[in-house]
CSV table of C-alpha atoms in Angstrom, one decimal:
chain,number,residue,atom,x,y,z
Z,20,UNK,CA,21.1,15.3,16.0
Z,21,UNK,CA,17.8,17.8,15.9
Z,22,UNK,CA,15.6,15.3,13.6
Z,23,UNK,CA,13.1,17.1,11.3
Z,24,UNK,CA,9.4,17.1,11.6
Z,25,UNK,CA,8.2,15.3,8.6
Z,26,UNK,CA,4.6,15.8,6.6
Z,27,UNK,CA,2.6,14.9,4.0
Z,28,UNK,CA,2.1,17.3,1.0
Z,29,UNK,CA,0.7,15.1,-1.7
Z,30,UNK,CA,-1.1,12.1,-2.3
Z,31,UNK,CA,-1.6,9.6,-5.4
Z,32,UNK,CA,-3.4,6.5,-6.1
Z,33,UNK,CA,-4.7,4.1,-8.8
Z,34,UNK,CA,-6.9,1.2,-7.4
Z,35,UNK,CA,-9.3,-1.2,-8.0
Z,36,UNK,CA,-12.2,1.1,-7.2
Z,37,UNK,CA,-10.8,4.1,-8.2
Z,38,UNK,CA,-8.0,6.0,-10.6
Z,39,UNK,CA,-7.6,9.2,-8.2
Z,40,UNK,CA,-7.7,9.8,-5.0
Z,41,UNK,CA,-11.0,11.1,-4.5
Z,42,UNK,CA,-12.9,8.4,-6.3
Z,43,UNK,CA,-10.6,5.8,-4.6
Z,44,UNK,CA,-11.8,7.6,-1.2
Z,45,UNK,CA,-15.5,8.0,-2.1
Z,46,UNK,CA,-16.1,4.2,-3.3
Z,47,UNK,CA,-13.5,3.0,-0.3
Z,48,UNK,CA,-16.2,4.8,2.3
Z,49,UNK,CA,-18.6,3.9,0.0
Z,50,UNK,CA,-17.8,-0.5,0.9
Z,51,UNK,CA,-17.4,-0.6,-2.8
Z,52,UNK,CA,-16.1,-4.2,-4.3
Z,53,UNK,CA,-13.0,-3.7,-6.9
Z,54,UNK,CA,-13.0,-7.3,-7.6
Z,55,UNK,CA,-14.5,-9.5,-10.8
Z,56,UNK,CA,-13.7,-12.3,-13.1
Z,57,UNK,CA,-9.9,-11.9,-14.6
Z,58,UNK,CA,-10.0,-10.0,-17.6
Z,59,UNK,CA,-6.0,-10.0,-18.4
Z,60,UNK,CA,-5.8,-13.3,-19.6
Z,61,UNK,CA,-8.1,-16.6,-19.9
Z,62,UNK,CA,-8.3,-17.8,-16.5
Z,63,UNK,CA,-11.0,-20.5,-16.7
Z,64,UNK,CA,-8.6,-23.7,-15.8
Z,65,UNK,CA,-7.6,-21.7,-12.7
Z,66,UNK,CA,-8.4,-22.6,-9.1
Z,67,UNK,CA,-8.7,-18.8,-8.4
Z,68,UNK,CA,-10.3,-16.7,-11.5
Z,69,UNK,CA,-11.0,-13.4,-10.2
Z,70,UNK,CA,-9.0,-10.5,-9.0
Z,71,UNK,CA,-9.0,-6.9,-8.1
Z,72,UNK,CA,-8.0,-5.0,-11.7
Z,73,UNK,CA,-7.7,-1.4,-12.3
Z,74,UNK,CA,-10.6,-0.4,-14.5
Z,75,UNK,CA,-10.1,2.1,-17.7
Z,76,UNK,CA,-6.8,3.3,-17.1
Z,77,UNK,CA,-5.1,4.7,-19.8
Z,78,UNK,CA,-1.6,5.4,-19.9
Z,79,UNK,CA,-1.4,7.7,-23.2
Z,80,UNK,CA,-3.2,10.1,-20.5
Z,81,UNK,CA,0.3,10.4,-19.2
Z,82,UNK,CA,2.7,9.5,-21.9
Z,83,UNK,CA,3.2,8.7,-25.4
Z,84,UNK,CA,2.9,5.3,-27.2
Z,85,UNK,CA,6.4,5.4,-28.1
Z,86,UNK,CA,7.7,6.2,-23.8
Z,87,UNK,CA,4.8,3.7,-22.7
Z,88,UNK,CA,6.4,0.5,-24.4
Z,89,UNK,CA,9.6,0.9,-22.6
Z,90,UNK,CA,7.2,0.2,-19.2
Z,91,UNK,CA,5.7,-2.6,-17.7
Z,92,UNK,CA,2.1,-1.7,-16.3
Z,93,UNK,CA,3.6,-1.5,-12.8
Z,94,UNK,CA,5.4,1.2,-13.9
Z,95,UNK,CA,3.0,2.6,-15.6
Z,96,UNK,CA,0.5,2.8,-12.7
Z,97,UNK,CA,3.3,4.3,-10.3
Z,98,UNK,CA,4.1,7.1,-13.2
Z,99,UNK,CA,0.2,7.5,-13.1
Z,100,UNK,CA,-0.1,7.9,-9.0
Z,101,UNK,CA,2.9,9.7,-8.8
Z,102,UNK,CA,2.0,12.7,-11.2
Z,103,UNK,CA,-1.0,12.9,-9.6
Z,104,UNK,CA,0.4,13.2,-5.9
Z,105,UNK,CA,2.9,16.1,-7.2
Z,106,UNK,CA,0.8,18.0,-8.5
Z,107,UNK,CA,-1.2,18.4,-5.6
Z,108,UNK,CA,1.8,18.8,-3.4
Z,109,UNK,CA,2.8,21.5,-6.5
Z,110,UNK,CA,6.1,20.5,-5.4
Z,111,UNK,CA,7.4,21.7,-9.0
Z,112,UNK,CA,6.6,25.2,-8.3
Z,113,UNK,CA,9.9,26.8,-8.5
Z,114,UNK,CA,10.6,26.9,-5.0
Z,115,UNK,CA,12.0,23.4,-4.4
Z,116,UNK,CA,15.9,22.9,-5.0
Z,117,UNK,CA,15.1,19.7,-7.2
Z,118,UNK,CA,18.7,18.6,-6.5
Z,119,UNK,CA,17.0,17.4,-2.8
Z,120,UNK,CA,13.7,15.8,-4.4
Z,121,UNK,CA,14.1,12.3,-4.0
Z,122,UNK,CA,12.1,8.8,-4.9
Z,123,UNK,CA,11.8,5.9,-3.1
Z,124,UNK,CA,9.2,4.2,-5.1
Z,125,UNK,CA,8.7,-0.4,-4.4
Z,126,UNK,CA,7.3,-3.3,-5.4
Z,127,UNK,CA,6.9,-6.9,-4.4
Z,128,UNK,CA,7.3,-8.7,-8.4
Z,129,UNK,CA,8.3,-6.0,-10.2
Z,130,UNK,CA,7.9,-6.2,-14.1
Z,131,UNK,CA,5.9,-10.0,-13.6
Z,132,UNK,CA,4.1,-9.3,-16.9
Z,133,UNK,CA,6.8,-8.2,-19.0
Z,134,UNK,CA,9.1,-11.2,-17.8
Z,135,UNK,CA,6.5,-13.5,-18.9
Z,136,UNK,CA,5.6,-12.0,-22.0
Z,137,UNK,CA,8.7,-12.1,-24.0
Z,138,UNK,CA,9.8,-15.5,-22.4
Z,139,UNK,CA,7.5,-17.6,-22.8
Z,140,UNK,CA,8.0,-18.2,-26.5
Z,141,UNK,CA,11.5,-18.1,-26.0
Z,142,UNK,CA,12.9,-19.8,-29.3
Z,143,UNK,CA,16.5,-21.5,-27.7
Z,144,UNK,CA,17.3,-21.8,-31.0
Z,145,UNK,CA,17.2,-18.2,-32.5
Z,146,UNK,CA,16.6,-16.6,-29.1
Z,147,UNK,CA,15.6,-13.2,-29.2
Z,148,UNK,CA,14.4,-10.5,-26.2
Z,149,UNK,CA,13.4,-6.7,-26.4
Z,150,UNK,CA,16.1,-4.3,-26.0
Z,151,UNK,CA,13.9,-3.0,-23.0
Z,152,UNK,CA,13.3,-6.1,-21.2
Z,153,UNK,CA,15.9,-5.5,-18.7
Z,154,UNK,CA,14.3,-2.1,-18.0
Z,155,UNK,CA,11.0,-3.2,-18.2
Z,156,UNK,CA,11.2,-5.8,-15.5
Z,157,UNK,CA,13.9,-4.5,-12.7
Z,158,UNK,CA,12.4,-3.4,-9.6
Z,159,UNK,CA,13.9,-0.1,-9.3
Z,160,UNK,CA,12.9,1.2,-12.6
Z,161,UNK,CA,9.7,3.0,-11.4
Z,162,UNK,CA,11.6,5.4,-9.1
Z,163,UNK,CA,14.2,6.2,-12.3
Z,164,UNK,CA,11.1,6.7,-14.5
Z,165,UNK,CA,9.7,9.3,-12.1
Z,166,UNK,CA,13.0,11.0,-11.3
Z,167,UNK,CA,13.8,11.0,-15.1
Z,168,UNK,CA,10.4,12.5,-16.1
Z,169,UNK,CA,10.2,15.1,-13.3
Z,170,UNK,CA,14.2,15.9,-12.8
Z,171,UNK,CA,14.1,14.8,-9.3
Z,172,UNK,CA,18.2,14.5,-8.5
Z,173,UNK,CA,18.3,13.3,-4.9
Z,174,UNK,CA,18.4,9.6,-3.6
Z,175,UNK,CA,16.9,7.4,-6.1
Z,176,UNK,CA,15.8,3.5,-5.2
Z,177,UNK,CA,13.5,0.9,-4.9
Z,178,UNK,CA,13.0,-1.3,-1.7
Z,179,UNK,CA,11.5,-4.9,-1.9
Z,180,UNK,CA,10.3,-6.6,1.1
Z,181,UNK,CA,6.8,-8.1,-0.5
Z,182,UNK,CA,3.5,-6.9,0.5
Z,183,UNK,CA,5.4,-4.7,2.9
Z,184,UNK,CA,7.3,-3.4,0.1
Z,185,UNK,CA,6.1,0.9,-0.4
Z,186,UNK,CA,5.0,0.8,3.5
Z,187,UNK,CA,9.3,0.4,3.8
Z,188,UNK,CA,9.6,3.0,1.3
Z,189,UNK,CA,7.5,5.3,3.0
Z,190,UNK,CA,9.6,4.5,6.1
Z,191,UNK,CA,13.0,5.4,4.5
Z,192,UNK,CA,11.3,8.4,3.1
Z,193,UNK,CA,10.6,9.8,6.1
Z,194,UNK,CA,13.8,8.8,7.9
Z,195,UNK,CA,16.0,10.0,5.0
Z,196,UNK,CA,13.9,13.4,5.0
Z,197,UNK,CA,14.1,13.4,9.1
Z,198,UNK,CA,18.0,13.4,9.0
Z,199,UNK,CA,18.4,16.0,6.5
Z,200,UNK,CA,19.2,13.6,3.5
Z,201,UNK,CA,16.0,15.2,1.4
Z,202,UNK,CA,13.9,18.0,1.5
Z,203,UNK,CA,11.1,15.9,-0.2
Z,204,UNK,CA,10.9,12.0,-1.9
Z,205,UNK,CA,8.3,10.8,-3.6
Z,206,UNK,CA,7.4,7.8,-1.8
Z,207,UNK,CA,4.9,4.1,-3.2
Z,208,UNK,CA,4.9,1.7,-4.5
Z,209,UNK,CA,3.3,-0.1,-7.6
Z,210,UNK,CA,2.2,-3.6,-8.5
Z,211,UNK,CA,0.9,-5.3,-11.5
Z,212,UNK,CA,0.9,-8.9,-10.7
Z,213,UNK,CA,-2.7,-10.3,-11.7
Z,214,UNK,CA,-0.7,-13.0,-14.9
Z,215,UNK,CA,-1.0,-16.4,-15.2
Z,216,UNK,CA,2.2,-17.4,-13.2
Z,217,UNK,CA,1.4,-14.4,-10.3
Z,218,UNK,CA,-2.2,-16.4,-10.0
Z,219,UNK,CA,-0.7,-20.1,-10.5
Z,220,UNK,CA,1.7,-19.1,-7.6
Z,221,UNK,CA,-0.3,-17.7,-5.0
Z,222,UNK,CA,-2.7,-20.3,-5.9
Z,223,UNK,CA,0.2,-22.7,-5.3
Z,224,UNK,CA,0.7,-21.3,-2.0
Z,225,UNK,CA,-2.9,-21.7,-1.0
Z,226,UNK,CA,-2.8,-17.6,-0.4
Z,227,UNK,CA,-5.4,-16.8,-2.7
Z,228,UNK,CA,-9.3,-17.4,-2.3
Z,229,UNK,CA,-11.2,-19.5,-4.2
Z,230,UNK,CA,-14.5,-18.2,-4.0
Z,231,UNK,CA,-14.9,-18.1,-7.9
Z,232,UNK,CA,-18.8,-17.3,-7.8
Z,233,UNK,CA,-18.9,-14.6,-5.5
Z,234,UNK,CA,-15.8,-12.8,-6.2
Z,235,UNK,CA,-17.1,-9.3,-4.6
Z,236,UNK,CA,-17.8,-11.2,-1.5
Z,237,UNK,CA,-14.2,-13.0,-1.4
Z,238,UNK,CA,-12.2,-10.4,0.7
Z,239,UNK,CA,-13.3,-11.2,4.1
Z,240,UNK,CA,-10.7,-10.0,6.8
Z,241,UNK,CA,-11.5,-11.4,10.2
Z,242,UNK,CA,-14.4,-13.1,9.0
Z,243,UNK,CA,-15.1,-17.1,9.9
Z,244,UNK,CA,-15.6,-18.1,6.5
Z,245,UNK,CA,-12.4,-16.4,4.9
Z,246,UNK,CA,-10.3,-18.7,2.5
Z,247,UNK,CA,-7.8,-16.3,1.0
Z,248,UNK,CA,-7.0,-12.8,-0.4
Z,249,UNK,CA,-7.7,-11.2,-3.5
Z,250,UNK,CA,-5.0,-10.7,-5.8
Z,251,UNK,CA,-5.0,-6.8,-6.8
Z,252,UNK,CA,-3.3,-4.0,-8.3
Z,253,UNK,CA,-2.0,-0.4,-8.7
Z,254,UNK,CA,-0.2,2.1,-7.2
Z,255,UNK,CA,-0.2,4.8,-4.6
Z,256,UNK,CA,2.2,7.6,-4.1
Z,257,UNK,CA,2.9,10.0,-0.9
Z,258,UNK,CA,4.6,13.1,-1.1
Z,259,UNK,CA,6.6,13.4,1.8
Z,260,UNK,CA,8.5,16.4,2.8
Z,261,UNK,CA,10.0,18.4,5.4
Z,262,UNK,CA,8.1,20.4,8.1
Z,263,UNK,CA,9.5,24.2,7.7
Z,264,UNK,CA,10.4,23.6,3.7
Z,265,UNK,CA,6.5,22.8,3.1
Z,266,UNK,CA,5.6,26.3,5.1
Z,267,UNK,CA,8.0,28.1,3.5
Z,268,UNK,CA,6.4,27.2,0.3
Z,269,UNK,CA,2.5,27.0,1.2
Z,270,UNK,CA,2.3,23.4,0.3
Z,271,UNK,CA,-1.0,21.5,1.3
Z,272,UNK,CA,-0.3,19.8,4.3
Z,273,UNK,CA,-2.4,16.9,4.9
Z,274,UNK,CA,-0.7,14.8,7.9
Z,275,UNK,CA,2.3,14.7,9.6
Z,276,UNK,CA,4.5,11.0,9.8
Z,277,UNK,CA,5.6,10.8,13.3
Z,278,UNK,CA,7.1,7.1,13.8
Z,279,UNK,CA,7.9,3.9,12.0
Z,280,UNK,CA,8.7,0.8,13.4
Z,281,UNK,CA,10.1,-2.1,11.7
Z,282,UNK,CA,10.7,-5.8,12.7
Z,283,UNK,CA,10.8,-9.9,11.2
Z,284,UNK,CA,9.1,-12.4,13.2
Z,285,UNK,CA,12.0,-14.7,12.2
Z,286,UNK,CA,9.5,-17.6,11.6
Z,287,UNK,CA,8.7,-19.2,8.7
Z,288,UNK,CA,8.7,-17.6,4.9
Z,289,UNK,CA,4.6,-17.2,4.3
Z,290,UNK,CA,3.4,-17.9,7.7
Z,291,UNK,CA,3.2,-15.0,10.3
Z,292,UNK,CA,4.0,-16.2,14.2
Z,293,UNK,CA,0.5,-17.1,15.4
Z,294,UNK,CA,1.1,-14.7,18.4
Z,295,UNK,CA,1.8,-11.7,15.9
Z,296,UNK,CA,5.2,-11.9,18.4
Z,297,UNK,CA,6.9,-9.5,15.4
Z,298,UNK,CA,3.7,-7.3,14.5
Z,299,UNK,CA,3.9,-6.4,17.8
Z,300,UNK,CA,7.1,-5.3,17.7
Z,301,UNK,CA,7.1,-3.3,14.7
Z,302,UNK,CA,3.9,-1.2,16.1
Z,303,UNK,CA,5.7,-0.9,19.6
Z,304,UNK,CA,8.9,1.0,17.7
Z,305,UNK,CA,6.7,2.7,16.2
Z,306,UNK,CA,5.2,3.8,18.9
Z,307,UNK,CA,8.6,4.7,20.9
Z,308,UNK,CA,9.9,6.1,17.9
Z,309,UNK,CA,7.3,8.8,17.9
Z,310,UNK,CA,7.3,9.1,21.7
Z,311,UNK,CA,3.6,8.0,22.3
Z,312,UNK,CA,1.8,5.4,24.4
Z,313,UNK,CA,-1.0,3.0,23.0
Z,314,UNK,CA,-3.3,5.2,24.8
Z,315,UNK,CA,-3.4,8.2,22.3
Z,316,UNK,CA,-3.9,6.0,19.3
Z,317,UNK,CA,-7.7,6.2,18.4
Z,318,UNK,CA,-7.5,3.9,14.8
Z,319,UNK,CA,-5.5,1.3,13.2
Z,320,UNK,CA,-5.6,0.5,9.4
Z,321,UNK,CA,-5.0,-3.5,9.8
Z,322,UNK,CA,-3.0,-5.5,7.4
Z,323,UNK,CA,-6.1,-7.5,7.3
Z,324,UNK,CA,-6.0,-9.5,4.1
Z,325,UNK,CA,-8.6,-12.3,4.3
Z,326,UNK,CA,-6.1,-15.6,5.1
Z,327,UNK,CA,-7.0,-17.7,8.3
Z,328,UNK,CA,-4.0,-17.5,10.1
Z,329,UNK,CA,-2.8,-13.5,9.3
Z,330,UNK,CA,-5.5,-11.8,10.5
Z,331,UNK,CA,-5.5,-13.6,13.4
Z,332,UNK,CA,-2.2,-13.1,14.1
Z,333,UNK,CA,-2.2,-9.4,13.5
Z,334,UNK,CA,-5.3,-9.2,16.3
Z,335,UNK,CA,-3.0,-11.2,18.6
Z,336,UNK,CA,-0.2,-9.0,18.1
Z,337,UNK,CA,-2.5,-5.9,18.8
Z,338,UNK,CA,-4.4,-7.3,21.8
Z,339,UNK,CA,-0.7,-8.0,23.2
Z,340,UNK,CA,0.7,-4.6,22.9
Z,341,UNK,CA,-3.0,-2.8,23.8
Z,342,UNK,CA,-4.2,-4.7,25.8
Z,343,UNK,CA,-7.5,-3.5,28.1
Z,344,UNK,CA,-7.3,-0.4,25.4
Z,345,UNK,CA,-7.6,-2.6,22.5
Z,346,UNK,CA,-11.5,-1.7,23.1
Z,347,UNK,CA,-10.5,1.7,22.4
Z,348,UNK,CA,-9.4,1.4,18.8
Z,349,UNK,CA,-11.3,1.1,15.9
Z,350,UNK,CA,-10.1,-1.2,13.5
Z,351,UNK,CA,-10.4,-1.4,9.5
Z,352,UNK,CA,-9.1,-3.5,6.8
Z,353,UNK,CA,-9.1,-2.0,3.1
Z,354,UNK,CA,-8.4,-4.9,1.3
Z,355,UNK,CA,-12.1,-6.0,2.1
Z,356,UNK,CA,-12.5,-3.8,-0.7
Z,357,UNK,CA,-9.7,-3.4,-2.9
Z,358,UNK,CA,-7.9,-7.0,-2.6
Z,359,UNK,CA,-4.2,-7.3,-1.7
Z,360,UNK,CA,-2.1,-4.9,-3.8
Z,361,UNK,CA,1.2,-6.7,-2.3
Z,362,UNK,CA,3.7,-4.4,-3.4
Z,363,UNK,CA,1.7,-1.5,-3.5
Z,364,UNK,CA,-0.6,-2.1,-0.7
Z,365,UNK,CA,1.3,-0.5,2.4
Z,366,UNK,CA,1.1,3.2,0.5
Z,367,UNK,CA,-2.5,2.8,-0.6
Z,368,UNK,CA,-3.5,2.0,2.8
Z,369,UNK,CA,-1.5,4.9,4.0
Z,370,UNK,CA,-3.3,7.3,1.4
Z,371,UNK,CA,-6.8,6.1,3.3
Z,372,UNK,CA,-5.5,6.5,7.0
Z,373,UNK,CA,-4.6,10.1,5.9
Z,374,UNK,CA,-7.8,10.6,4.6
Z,375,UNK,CA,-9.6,9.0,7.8
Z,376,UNK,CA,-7.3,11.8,10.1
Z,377,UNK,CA,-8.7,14.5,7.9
Z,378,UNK,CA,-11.6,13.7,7.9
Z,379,UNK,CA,-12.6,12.1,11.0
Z,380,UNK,CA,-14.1,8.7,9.2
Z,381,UNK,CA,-13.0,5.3,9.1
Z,382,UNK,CA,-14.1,3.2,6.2
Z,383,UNK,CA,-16.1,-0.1,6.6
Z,384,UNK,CA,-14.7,-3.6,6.2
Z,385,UNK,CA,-16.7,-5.6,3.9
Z,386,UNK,CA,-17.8,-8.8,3.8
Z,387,UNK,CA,-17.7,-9.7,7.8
Z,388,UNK,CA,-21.0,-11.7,8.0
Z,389,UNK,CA,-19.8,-14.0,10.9
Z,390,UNK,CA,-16.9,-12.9,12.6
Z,391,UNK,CA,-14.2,-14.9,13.4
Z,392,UNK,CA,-15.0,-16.7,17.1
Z,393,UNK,CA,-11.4,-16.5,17.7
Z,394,UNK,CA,-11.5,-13.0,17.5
Z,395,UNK,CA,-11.4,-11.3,21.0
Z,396,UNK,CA,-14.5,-9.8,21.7
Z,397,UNK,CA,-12.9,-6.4,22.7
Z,398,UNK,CA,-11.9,-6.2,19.2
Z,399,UNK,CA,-13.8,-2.8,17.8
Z,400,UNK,CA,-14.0,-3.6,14.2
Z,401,UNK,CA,-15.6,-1.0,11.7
Z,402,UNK,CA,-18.4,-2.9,10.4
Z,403,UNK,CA,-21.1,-2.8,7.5
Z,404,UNK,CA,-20.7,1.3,6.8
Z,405,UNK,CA,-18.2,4.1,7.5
Z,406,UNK,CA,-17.8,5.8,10.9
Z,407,UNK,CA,-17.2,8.7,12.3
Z,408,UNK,CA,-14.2,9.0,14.7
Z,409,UNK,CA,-12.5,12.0,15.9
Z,410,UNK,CA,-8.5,11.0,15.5
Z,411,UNK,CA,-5.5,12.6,16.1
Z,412,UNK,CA,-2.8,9.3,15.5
Z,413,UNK,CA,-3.3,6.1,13.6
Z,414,UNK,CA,-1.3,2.9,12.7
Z,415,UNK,CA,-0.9,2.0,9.2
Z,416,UNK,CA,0.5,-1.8,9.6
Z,417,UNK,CA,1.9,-3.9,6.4
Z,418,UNK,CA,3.3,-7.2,7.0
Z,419,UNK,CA,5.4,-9.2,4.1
Z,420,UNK,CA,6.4,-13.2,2.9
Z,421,UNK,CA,9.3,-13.3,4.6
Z,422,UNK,CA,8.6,-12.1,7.8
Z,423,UNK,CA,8.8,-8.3,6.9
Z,424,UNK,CA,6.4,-6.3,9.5
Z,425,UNK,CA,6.4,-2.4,8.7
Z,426,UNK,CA,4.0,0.1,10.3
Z,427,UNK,CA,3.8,3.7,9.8
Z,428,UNK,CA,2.2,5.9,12.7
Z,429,UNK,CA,0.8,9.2,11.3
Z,430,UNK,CA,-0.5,12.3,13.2
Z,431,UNK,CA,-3.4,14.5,12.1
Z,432,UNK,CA,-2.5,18.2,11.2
Z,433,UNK,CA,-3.6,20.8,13.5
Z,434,UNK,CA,-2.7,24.3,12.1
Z,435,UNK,CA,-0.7,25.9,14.8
């Protein structure tokens, strides 16, 4: 089988720092903080009490009160980043057989808020739940909502492999698209998790940090004094779409996916191997998948989300598989700025490595005042402000509970 070339034609997100992709982009390069004291519900008897929320985002913008109460806010952030990544793919222009359009839109909790909402007064003895909760909490409903709202009829469904989660729905977008099942999908993911049990969990879990007085300073990837991630939330969308079917219709294309590489490290369910033995293997298929060596890779967007023994792990996994030529590769970790969207976080980070290929930039990791000493000192992490680097293929790595390693390896786009 001929496999299809596969690119990127739109892009949506809804962050922490930012409710578009520009501004998400500007404040990203910018080493804006999108985290703060909890403002969803009274948090003050919590170990953690800070997160990463999306600020003044307004769903009537996009639907009416009547269509918004049948969502849960993840689903209303992925309608949100998905409108805004087809329109600028303009993939509804008349041209597109809509009948090949599909969605393959994740999350990590799915409808957490709504699930605790309506049960947690739960009278046993008249018990009573919304006609909608079912619909509300499911993990699959985002992709239906989009479909439904923009009468997308090809494959339709969610994936759910945590915090790896829309980094595995980009990957089955582009495989689906690469062997002729789709001419386009809608690709993301979407996560609203910042509630009392989400927090309680992770807290439980001892994922989350605790540094309650300095919440902007909290997301520390890679730094000695890191405790924990920060909890955050939103959405990002990717259209993805093939090669000759975007030039036929003068779509904006932005990047090209050439490879995907998934693996499990088979270990323990929260814990990563300490060697990264399985994030090295997902970036190696990755890699072979696309046909490339190590040596042609010029940036990697790190998992990187602030806990002691992940990001040290993920910089094993890349000093195993680059070795010598790790010094070669920048490195950057967004959650320094936006916290961990779980769910959503693979296609976010996937929004800012296209960005950095466009654009030649990579944006800064925050927060590293001391870095790790078990860092290797080869390790060319972007530090303290943005920086220029000419690109032509990056690694977008997401890594799940569970075991789940995904990472996506996109090319720049040269017109040819």
């Amino acid at each position: 089988m001929k496999l299809r070339r596969v690119v990127i034609t739109g892009l949506g997100a809804l962050t922490p720092i930012g409710n578009d992709c520009p501004t998400f982009w500007e404040n990203l390069l910018s080493g804006v903080s999108g985290a703060g004291p909890i403002t969803r519900f009274d948090a003050s008897c919590f170990r953690t009490r800070f997160a990463c929320e999306v600020k003044q985002f307004d769903i009537l913008r996009y639907v009416n009160l009547k269509e918004s109460r049948k969502m849960d806010l993840f689903t209303q952030f992925a309608v949100a980043a998905a409108d805004e990544a087809i329109e600028m793919s303009r993939l509804k222009d008349g041209s597109t057989d809509l009948k090949r359009v599909g969605v393959i839109f994740s999350t990590g909790m799915g409808g957490c808020g709504s699930f605790y909402e309506e049960t947690k007064n739960l009278d046993m003895q008249d018990p009573k739940l919304s006609p909608f909760f079912v619909t509300r909490v499911i993990s699959d409903i985002a992709s239906g909502h989009i479909a439904i709202r923009h009468g997308f009829m090809g494959l339709n469904y969610s994936i759910s492999s945590a915090c790896a989660s829309s980094a595995n729905a980009i990957a089955d977008a582009f495989t689906n698209i690469r062997i002729g099942k789709a001419d386009a999908i809608i690709a993301g993911g979407a996560e609203a998790p910042i509630t009392p049990p989400g927090v309680l969990g992770f807290n439980a879990s001892h994922a989350l940090s605790t540094r309650n007085e300095e919440p902007e300073k909290a997301s520390r990837p890679f730094d000695r004094d890191r405790d924990g991630f920060v909890m955050g939330e939103g959405a990002g969308a990717l259209v993805l779409e093939e090669y000759e079917h975007a030039i036929r219709r003068g779509a904006p294309i932005l990047a090209e996916i050439v490879g995907s590489g998934m693996s499990a490290d088979a270990y323990h369910i929260t814990l990563p191997h300490p060697e990264g033995i399985g994030a090295a293997l997902s970036m190696r298929y990755a890699l072979e998948d696309a046909g490339i060596t190590t040596d042609e890779v010029g940036f990697i967007n790190t998992h990187g989300t602030s806990t002691p023994a992940g990001d040290l792990a993920e910089i094993n996994a890349i000093r195993t598989l680059f070795g010598e030529g790790m010094s070669k590769v920048a490195l950057t970790s967004n959650k320094s700025a936006i916290g961990h969207l779980l769910g959503a976080a693979g296609a976010v980070e996937a929004i800012a490595t296209v960005f950095s290929l466009r654009e030649g930039i990579i944006p800064p990791t925050c927060n590293v005042e001391n870095l790790d000493e078990k860092m290797p000192p080869e390790m060319q992490l972007v530090r303290d402000k943005a920086q220029k680097k000419d690109i032509r293929y990056a690694l977008s790595n997401s890594f799940g509970f569970g075991g789940h390693n995904i990472t996506l390896l996109l090319k720049r786009y040269d017109e040819q």
